[in-house]
XYZ file of C-alpha atoms in Angstrom:
181
model
C 113.831 95.317 91.083
C 116.472 97.800 92.224
C 115.245 101.135 93.487
C 116.167 104.128 91.333
C 117.352 106.995 93.525
C 118.386 109.599 90.929
C 114.938 111.165 90.689
C 111.889 111.436 92.922
C 108.390 111.364 91.483
C 106.410 114.274 92.921
C 102.632 113.805 92.854
C 99.711 116.096 93.580
C 96.186 114.869 92.992
C 92.968 116.780 92.635
C 89.771 114.885 93.344
C 86.059 115.491 93.077
C 84.925 117.509 96.071
C 81.890 119.302 97.419
C 81.142 122.117 99.816
C 80.160 119.690 102.573
C 79.467 115.974 102.302
C 79.385 114.158 98.958
C 75.929 113.788 97.417
C 74.256 110.415 98.002
C 75.884 107.653 96.005
C 79.023 109.636 95.168
C 82.583 108.927 96.277
C 85.557 111.240 95.799
C 87.461 110.314 92.611
C 90.862 111.501 91.419
C 90.322 113.885 88.475
C 93.904 115.086 87.971
C 97.241 113.505 88.731
C 99.860 116.236 88.726
C 103.272 114.662 88.319
C 106.891 115.608 87.729
C 110.353 114.211 88.256
C 112.767 115.961 90.615
C 116.467 115.337 89.935
C 117.900 114.923 93.435
C 121.369 116.152 92.380
C 120.502 119.250 90.335
C 116.980 120.184 91.473
C 115.850 120.165 87.841
C 112.131 119.451 87.437
C 111.194 117.517 84.300
C 108.293 115.606 82.770
C 105.762 117.878 84.487
C 102.209 117.183 83.405
C 98.660 116.972 84.601
C 96.923 113.718 83.733
C 93.192 114.446 83.610
C 91.135 111.479 84.829
C 87.466 110.809 84.131
C 85.730 110.149 87.471
C 83.792 106.877 87.587
C 81.953 107.285 90.896
C 81.166 111.010 91.029
C 80.818 114.212 89.041
C 82.725 117.495 89.142
C 80.733 119.979 91.244
C 80.665 123.753 90.788
C 82.581 123.998 94.091
C 85.247 121.632 92.713
C 85.574 123.677 89.496
C 85.930 126.903 91.527
C 88.705 125.318 93.609
C 90.630 123.481 90.872
C 89.552 125.138 87.574
C 88.809 121.587 86.334
C 85.404 121.500 84.637
C 83.003 118.623 83.932
C 83.738 119.175 80.227
C 87.498 118.751 80.777
C 87.136 115.364 82.470
C 84.748 114.256 79.717
C 86.773 115.414 76.711
C 90.389 115.239 77.989
C 90.044 112.640 80.729
C 91.249 109.070 80.641
C 90.272 106.098 82.809
C 91.943 105.883 86.234
C 93.541 102.548 85.270
C 95.051 104.139 82.132
C 96.474 106.985 84.240
C 98.115 104.404 86.516
C 99.674 102.723 83.461
C 101.241 106.086 82.486
C 102.749 106.451 85.978
C 104.230 102.946 85.778
C 105.504 103.052 82.196
C 106.583 106.685 81.789
C 107.636 107.557 85.364
C 108.812 104.128 86.532
C 106.616 104.658 89.575
C 107.157 101.238 91.097
C 110.929 101.548 91.341
C 111.286 105.214 92.341
C 110.629 107.006 95.608
C 107.560 109.214 95.363
C 106.567 112.281 97.312
C 103.473 114.351 97.965
C 102.568 117.260 100.208
C 100.875 115.630 103.196
C 99.223 112.208 103.404
C 96.069 113.035 101.412
C 97.441 111.917 98.034
C 98.767 108.633 99.453
C 95.441 107.872 101.170
C 93.374 108.849 98.110
C 95.424 106.533 95.866
C 95.231 103.672 98.402
C 91.477 104.084 98.831
C 90.667 104.413 95.133
C 92.925 101.518 94.084
C 91.403 99.327 96.797
C 87.803 100.338 95.962
C 88.322 99.695 92.238
C 90.386 96.528 92.706
C 93.422 97.838 90.816
C 97.073 97.589 91.797
C 98.756 100.431 93.671
C 101.015 102.190 91.127
C 103.837 103.136 93.498
C 106.573 101.330 95.382
C 106.674 101.327 99.190
C 108.830 104.457 99.643
C 106.754 107.634 100.117
C 108.012 111.015 101.342
C 105.546 113.297 103.130
C 107.015 116.684 102.156
C 104.639 118.581 104.476
C 105.897 116.784 107.609
C 109.508 116.820 106.463
C 109.365 120.586 105.789
C 107.915 121.301 109.250
C 110.583 119.198 110.968
C 113.445 120.633 108.863
C 112.374 124.213 109.651
C 111.514 123.456 113.299
C 107.965 124.746 112.862
C 105.480 124.291 115.720
C 103.027 122.701 113.246
C 102.787 121.750 109.594
C 102.048 124.481 107.073
C 100.298 124.425 103.719
C 102.158 124.353 100.424
C 101.622 128.078 99.772
C 102.881 128.874 103.284
C 105.987 126.721 102.785
C 106.807 128.505 99.508
C 106.339 131.845 101.271
C 108.698 130.817 104.096
C 111.285 129.883 101.442
C 110.800 133.164 99.581
C 109.713 131.258 96.469
C 106.785 132.235 94.237
C 103.779 129.955 93.868
C 103.932 129.241 90.141
C 100.791 128.494 88.147
C 97.345 127.850 89.579
C 97.049 126.629 93.181
C 94.928 123.443 93.350
C 95.888 122.357 89.851
C 97.890 119.162 90.187
C 100.215 119.959 87.296
C 101.318 123.235 88.944
C 101.227 122.074 92.560
C 103.476 119.080 91.757
C 106.109 121.467 90.364
C 105.813 123.755 93.410
C 106.096 120.790 95.799
C 109.228 119.649 93.943
C 110.800 123.071 94.637
C 109.990 122.707 98.350
C 111.381 119.171 98.437
C 114.599 120.238 96.734
C 115.058 123.034 99.288
C 115.000 120.319 101.984
C 117.423 118.032 100.106
C 120.006 120.758 99.388
């Protein structure tokens, strides 16, 4: 299958988290896949959405809700199974034939771990861009900076709610386009 290079899929996941270690028997699960398409020629961001995922191995803690604004009720009423979310990435975003990007390696590792643990296929092709590292190198920073810090350095506003995948994906796309220009 030929790689499609016109658009890059930008991903930002939110996962169940705790203030400290996970409770006994719980493993961090993806609860939102923020996704959008970045047109590499125009910088236009399209198809931006947050896919809410019902966690199968953990619950949404109060700490997690404070950080992400995602509540236990949201994942119960709006959430879909992880496998169904992966099908959306493959069918609607052509995730296996496009380059994908995230801010740092966390999203890549979380997907790899969860797919492996649940015995489901990895939804992306082999080409991943770590926007966090690329930004630091491009701007000759002494160390990597967070997404909010990168936007600030670019003089761009942080749009939406920080730590909501749907909004963070769009903000990361803006950072990535600033590097590609």
